């Protein structure tokens, strides 16, 4: 996550901020106790200490790019609002094939039920698709129809199904026309320095 540790992305619906240790004990740890979210994200429940360890490893990992998703409307409407009070989910991009550095796997989670179906996940994913890679994959549980439909609207195509893992793999290859489309979709996203420009050490 070193790539984005000092970066804030400001969109119309979401604000993306680096995942720091401050986010762990608040909503993030509570979210991941949810059996529904564990099922949708194929995650195992972790203790608070394990969550801290994972956040630290992600922060130091050069192959991962993780942002916490904030509700932009709430964040901008309340001066002085804490990030924790505006958190709605997270979005991740990571390299899965060290022999192909143009390929990244992307994940998004809108954990707050009241914020789903409003385009926050879509804008968060679009912001990540502008990170310069040319091939993206998303692995989604077969029962997660809303997420599958969202990625398909973003021009991802289903390329594989795993009955063992009960998931589908969707892929997007960024052609020149796709690149232009992505630029149009993300032209409003502003990149700003995050806080004082220094992430806290683990």
mmCIF file of C-alpha atoms in Angstrom:
data_model
loop_
_atom_site.group_PDB
_atom_site.id
_atom_site.type_symbol
_atom_site.label_atom_id
_atom_site.label_comp_id
_atom_site.label_asym_id
_atom_site.label_seq_id
_atom_site.Cartn_x
_atom_site.Cartn_y
_atom_site.Cartn_z
ATOM 1 C CA UNK A 1 0.000 0.000 0.000
ATOM 2 C CA UNK A 2 3.007 2.279 -0.152
ATOM 3 C CA UNK A 3 1.731 3.477 -3.528
ATOM 4 C CA UNK A 4 -1.270 5.255 -2.010
ATOM 5 C CA UNK A 5 -0.312 5.790 1.638
ATOM 6 C CA UNK A 6 -0.263 9.590 1.216
ATOM 7 C CA UNK A 7 -3.094 9.878 -1.329
ATOM 8 C CA UNK A 8 -6.720 10.955 -0.930
ATOM 9 C CA UNK A 9 -9.111 10.607 -3.878
ATOM 10 C CA UNK A 10 -12.150 12.895 -3.860
ATOM 11 C CA UNK A 11 -15.130 11.942 -6.015
ATOM 12 C CA UNK A 12 -18.766 13.005 -6.169
ATOM 13 C CA UNK A 13 -20.100 10.146 -4.034
ATOM 14 C CA UNK A 14 -17.027 8.761 -2.302
ATOM 15 C CA UNK A 15 -13.797 9.887 -0.711
ATOM 16 C CA UNK A 16 -11.037 7.287 -0.721
ATOM 17 C CA UNK A 17 -8.457 7.476 2.065
ATOM 18 C CA UNK A 18 -5.591 5.092 2.932
ATOM 19 C CA UNK A 19 -6.430 2.286 5.348
ATOM 20 C CA UNK A 20 -4.669 3.216 8.596
ATOM 21 C CA UNK A 21 -4.598 1.712 12.076
ATOM 22 C CA UNK A 22 -7.120 4.365 13.162
ATOM 23 C CA UNK A 23 -9.791 2.681 11.028
ATOM 24 C CA UNK A 24 -9.345 -0.775 12.580
ATOM 25 C CA UNK A 25 -11.019 -0.596 16.007
ATOM 26 C CA UNK A 26 -13.989 1.456 14.876
ATOM 27 C CA UNK A 27 -16.301 0.269 12.164
ATOM 28 C CA UNK A 28 -13.968 -1.990 10.223
ATOM 29 C CA UNK A 29 -13.595 -4.600 12.938
ATOM 30 C CA UNK A 30 -17.337 -4.462 13.646
ATOM 31 C CA UNK A 31 -18.151 -4.898 9.956
ATOM 32 C CA UNK A 32 -16.050 -8.022 9.671
ATOM 33 C CA UNK A 33 -17.978 -9.685 12.494
ATOM 34 C CA UNK A 34 -20.980 -9.799 10.162
ATOM 35 C CA UNK A 35 -21.669 -13.300 8.829
ATOM 36 C CA UNK A 36 -23.225 -11.758 5.710
ATOM 37 C CA UNK A 37 -20.074 -9.768 4.923
ATOM 38 C CA UNK A 38 -17.858 -12.756 5.677
ATOM 39 C CA UNK A 39 -19.887 -14.769 3.158
ATOM 40 C CA UNK A 40 -19.940 -12.038 0.503
ATOM 41 C CA UNK A 41 -16.210 -11.332 0.824
ATOM 42 C CA UNK A 42 -15.082 -14.934 1.489
ATOM 43 C CA UNK A 43 -13.448 -13.717 4.704
ATOM 44 C CA UNK A 44 -12.736 -15.385 8.008
ATOM 45 C CA UNK A 45 -13.504 -13.615 11.314
ATOM 46 C CA UNK A 46 -10.393 -12.060 12.853
ATOM 47 C CA UNK A 47 -9.586 -10.861 16.348
ATOM 48 C CA UNK A 48 -8.846 -7.170 16.805
ATOM 49 C CA UNK A 49 -5.139 -8.001 17.134
ATOM 50 C CA UNK A 50 -5.251 -9.937 13.848
ATOM 51 C CA UNK A 51 -6.995 -6.999 12.136
ATOM 52 C CA UNK A 52 -4.230 -4.654 13.326
ATOM 53 C CA UNK A 53 -1.571 -7.071 12.051
ATOM 54 C CA UNK A 54 -3.293 -7.345 8.668
ATOM 55 C CA UNK A 55 -3.632 -3.573 8.323
ATOM 56 C CA UNK A 56 0.062 -3.156 9.108
ATOM 57 C CA UNK A 57 1.110 -5.797 6.577
ATOM 58 C CA UNK A 58 -1.088 -4.210 3.899
ATOM 59 C CA UNK A 59 0.376 -0.785 4.630
ATOM 60 C CA UNK A 60 3.903 -2.100 4.103
ATOM 61 C CA UNK A 61 3.071 -4.269 1.078
ATOM 62 C CA UNK A 62 4.110 -2.748 -2.245
ATOM 63 C CA UNK A 63 1.784 -5.126 -4.134
ATOM 64 C CA UNK A 64 -1.474 -3.906 -2.524
ATOM 65 C CA UNK A 65 -3.396 -0.664 -2.801
ATOM 66 C CA UNK A 66 -6.165 -0.335 -0.203
ATOM 67 C CA UNK A 67 -8.505 2.558 0.447
ATOM 68 C CA UNK A 68 -11.255 3.051 2.988
ATOM 69 C CA UNK A 69 -14.418 4.321 1.286
ATOM 70 C CA UNK A 70 -16.061 7.354 2.919
ATOM 71 C CA UNK A 71 -19.498 8.778 2.127
ATOM 72 C CA UNK A 72 -18.504 12.025 0.369
ATOM 73 C CA UNK A 73 -21.821 13.754 1.075
ATOM 74 C CA UNK A 74 -21.558 13.102 4.796
ATOM 75 C CA UNK A 75 -17.831 13.891 4.893
ATOM 76 C CA UNK A 76 -18.254 17.255 3.157
ATOM 77 C CA UNK A 77 -21.523 18.283 4.824
ATOM 78 C CA UNK A 78 -20.133 18.042 8.345
ATOM 79 C CA UNK A 79 -16.957 20.098 8.843
ATOM 80 C CA UNK A 80 -14.757 18.314 11.319
ATOM 81 C CA UNK A 81 -16.514 14.973 10.814
ATOM 82 C CA UNK A 82 -14.228 12.061 11.599
ATOM 83 C CA UNK A 83 -13.354 9.556 8.900
ATOM 84 C CA UNK A 84 -14.655 6.800 11.161
ATOM 85 C CA UNK A 85 -18.139 8.364 11.231
ATOM 86 C CA UNK A 86 -18.222 8.504 7.409
ATOM 87 C CA UNK A 87 -16.812 5.022 6.665
ATOM 88 C CA UNK A 88 -18.965 2.848 4.389
ATOM 89 C CA UNK A 89 -16.552 0.191 3.079
ATOM 90 C CA UNK A 90 -13.232 -0.452 1.380
ATOM 91 C CA UNK A 91 -11.735 -1.048 -2.051
ATOM 92 C CA UNK A 92 -8.583 -3.023 -2.825
ATOM 93 C CA UNK A 93 -6.304 -3.518 -5.804
ATOM 94 C CA UNK A 94 -3.477 -6.026 -5.651
ATOM 95 C CA UNK A 95 -1.014 -7.723 -7.948
ATOM 96 C CA UNK A 96 -1.608 -11.459 -8.086
ATOM 97 C CA UNK A 97 0.895 -12.477 -10.763
ATOM 98 C CA UNK A 98 4.433 -11.185 -10.263
ATOM 99 C CA UNK A 99 5.232 -12.294 -13.802
ATOM 100 C CA UNK A 100 2.475 -10.044 -15.164
ATOM 101 C CA UNK A 101 2.591 -6.628 -13.512
ATOM 102 C CA UNK A 102 -0.123 -5.310 -15.840
ATOM 103 C CA UNK A 103 -2.757 -7.494 -14.122
ATOM 104 C CA UNK A 104 -4.477 -6.509 -10.898
ATOM 105 C CA UNK A 105 -7.277 -8.093 -8.897
ATOM 106 C CA UNK A 106 -9.875 -5.650 -7.616
ATOM 107 C CA UNK A 107 -12.284 -5.989 -4.706
ATOM 108 C CA UNK A 108 -14.876 -3.631 -3.282
ATOM 109 C CA UNK A 109 -17.049 -3.866 -0.180
ATOM 110 C CA UNK A 110 -19.830 -1.460 0.732
ATOM 111 C CA UNK A 111 -20.402 -2.663 4.261
ATOM 112 C CA UNK A 112 -23.080 -0.199 5.357
ATOM 113 C CA UNK A 113 -26.427 -1.605 4.117
ATOM 114 C CA UNK A 114 -27.987 1.873 3.835
ATOM 115 C CA UNK A 115 -25.250 2.908 1.382
ATOM 116 C CA UNK A 116 -25.619 0.012 -1.046
ATOM 117 C CA UNK A 117 -27.204 0.451 -4.452
ATOM 118 C CA UNK A 118 -26.361 4.174 -4.586
ATOM 119 C CA UNK A 119 -23.324 4.078 -6.857
ATOM 120 C CA UNK A 120 -20.664 4.387 -4.163
ATOM 121 C CA UNK A 121 -19.098 1.040 -5.024
ATOM 122 C CA UNK A 122 -19.145 1.910 -8.727
ATOM 123 C CA UNK A 123 -17.315 5.205 -8.228
ATOM 124 C CA UNK A 124 -14.785 3.593 -5.888
ATOM 125 C CA UNK A 125 -13.982 0.885 -8.448
ATOM 126 C CA UNK A 126 -13.736 3.409 -11.300
ATOM 127 C CA UNK A 127 -11.190 5.408 -9.290
ATOM 128 C CA UNK A 128 -9.084 2.268 -8.826
ATOM 129 C CA UNK A 129 -9.311 1.380 -12.526
ATOM 130 C CA UNK A 130 -7.445 4.608 -13.294
ATOM 131 C CA UNK A 131 -4.315 3.366 -11.513
ATOM 132 C CA UNK A 132 -2.521 2.529 -14.754
ATOM 133 C CA UNK A 133 -2.851 -1.243 -15.094
ATOM 134 C CA UNK A 134 -4.228 -2.676 -18.328
ATOM 135 C CA UNK A 135 -5.927 -5.858 -17.065
ATOM 136 C CA UNK A 136 -8.219 -6.248 -14.097
ATOM 137 C CA UNK A 137 -9.902 -9.270 -12.534
ATOM 138 C CA UNK A 138 -12.700 -9.487 -9.980
ATOM 139 C CA UNK A 139 -13.558 -12.725 -8.173
ATOM 140 C CA UNK A 140 -17.072 -12.631 -6.782
ATOM 141 C CA UNK A 141 -19.250 -15.141 -4.955
ATOM 142 C CA UNK A 142 -21.817 -16.700 -7.259
ATOM 143 C CA UNK A 143 -24.642 -15.522 -5.033
ATOM 144 C CA UNK A 144 -23.531 -11.888 -4.993
ATOM 145 C CA UNK A 145 -25.645 -10.780 -7.946
ATOM 146 C CA UNK A 146 -25.517 -7.021 -7.215
ATOM 147 C CA UNK A 147 -21.707 -7.042 -7.297
ATOM 148 C CA UNK A 148 -21.596 -9.148 -10.466
ATOM 149 C CA UNK A 149 -24.015 -6.755 -12.210
ATOM 150 C CA UNK A 150 -21.995 -3.735 -11.073
ATOM 151 C CA UNK A 151 -18.764 -5.087 -12.567
ATOM 152 C CA UNK A 152 -20.561 -6.044 -15.776
ATOM 153 C CA UNK A 153 -21.816 -2.450 -16.095
ATOM 154 C CA UNK A 154 -18.157 -1.415 -15.857
ATOM 155 C CA UNK A 155 -17.448 -3.554 -18.952
ATOM 156 C CA UNK A 156 -16.054 -6.585 -17.094
ATOM 157 C CA UNK A 157 -16.822 -9.902 -18.782
ATOM 158 C CA UNK A 158 -17.214 -13.253 -17.067
ATOM 159 C CA UNK A 159 -14.315 -15.544 -17.983
ATOM 160 C CA UNK A 160 -14.510 -18.393 -15.465
ATOM 161 C CA UNK A 161 -16.689 -20.094 -12.860
ATOM 162 C CA UNK A 162 -15.388 -22.140 -9.933
ATOM 163 C CA UNK A 163 -17.835 -24.625 -8.442
ATOM 164 C CA UNK A 164 -15.259 -25.451 -5.765
ATOM 165 C CA UNK A 165 -14.964 -21.859 -4.512
ATOM 166 C CA UNK A 166 -18.513 -20.922 -5.568
ATOM 167 C CA UNK A 167 -17.247 -17.833 -7.365
ATOM 168 C CA UNK A 168 -17.101 -16.264 -10.792
ATOM 169 C CA UNK A 169 -14.124 -14.455 -12.305
ATOM 170 C CA UNK A 170 -14.723 -11.352 -14.383
ATOM 171 C CA UNK A 171 -12.059 -9.588 -16.403
ATOM 172 C CA UNK A 172 -11.542 -6.208 -18.028
ATOM 173 C CA UNK A 173 -8.823 -5.582 -20.591
ATOM 174 C CA UNK A 174 -8.251 -1.860 -21.034
ATOM 175 C CA UNK A 175 -8.104 -1.142 -24.756
ATOM 176 C CA UNK A 176 -7.608 2.373 -26.091
ATOM 177 C CA UNK A 177 -11.368 2.886 -26.267
ATOM 178 C CA UNK A 178 -11.811 1.539 -22.724
ATOM 179 C CA UNK A 179 -9.031 3.862 -21.550
ATOM 180 C CA UNK A 180 -10.838 6.870 -23.031
ATOM 181 C CA UNK A 181 -14.106 5.735 -21.434
ATOM 182 C CA UNK A 182 -12.391 5.423 -18.035
ATOM 183 C CA UNK A 183 -10.907 8.907 -18.374
ATOM 184 C CA UNK A 184 -14.384 10.289 -19.059
ATOM 185 C CA UNK A 185 -15.883 8.441 -16.091
ATOM 186 C CA UNK A 186 -13.196 9.618 -13.667
ATOM 187 C CA UNK A 187 -12.460 13.143 -14.945
ATOM 188 C CA UNK A 188 -14.122 14.604 -11.832
ATOM 189 C CA UNK A 189 -11.984 12.637 -9.351
ATOM 190 C CA UNK A 190 -9.412 14.830 -7.607
ATOM 191 C CA UNK A 191 -6.185 13.500 -6.122
ATOM 192 C CA UNK A 192 -5.102 15.291 -2.963
ATOM 193 C CA UNK A 193 -2.387 14.770 -0.335
ATOM 194 C CA UNK A 194 -3.626 12.792 2.649
ATOM 195 C CA UNK A 195 -3.338 14.674 5.937
ATOM 196 C CA UNK A 196 0.243 15.860 6.441
ATOM 197 C CA UNK A 197 1.631 13.495 3.833
ATOM 198 C CA UNK A 198 3.052 10.994 6.268
ATOM 199 C CA UNK A 199 1.508 7.657 7.188
ATOM 200 C CA UNK A 200 2.052 6.476 10.718
ATOM 201 C CA UNK A 201 4.576 3.668 11.188
ATOM 202 C CA UNK A 202 3.386 0.191 12.130
#
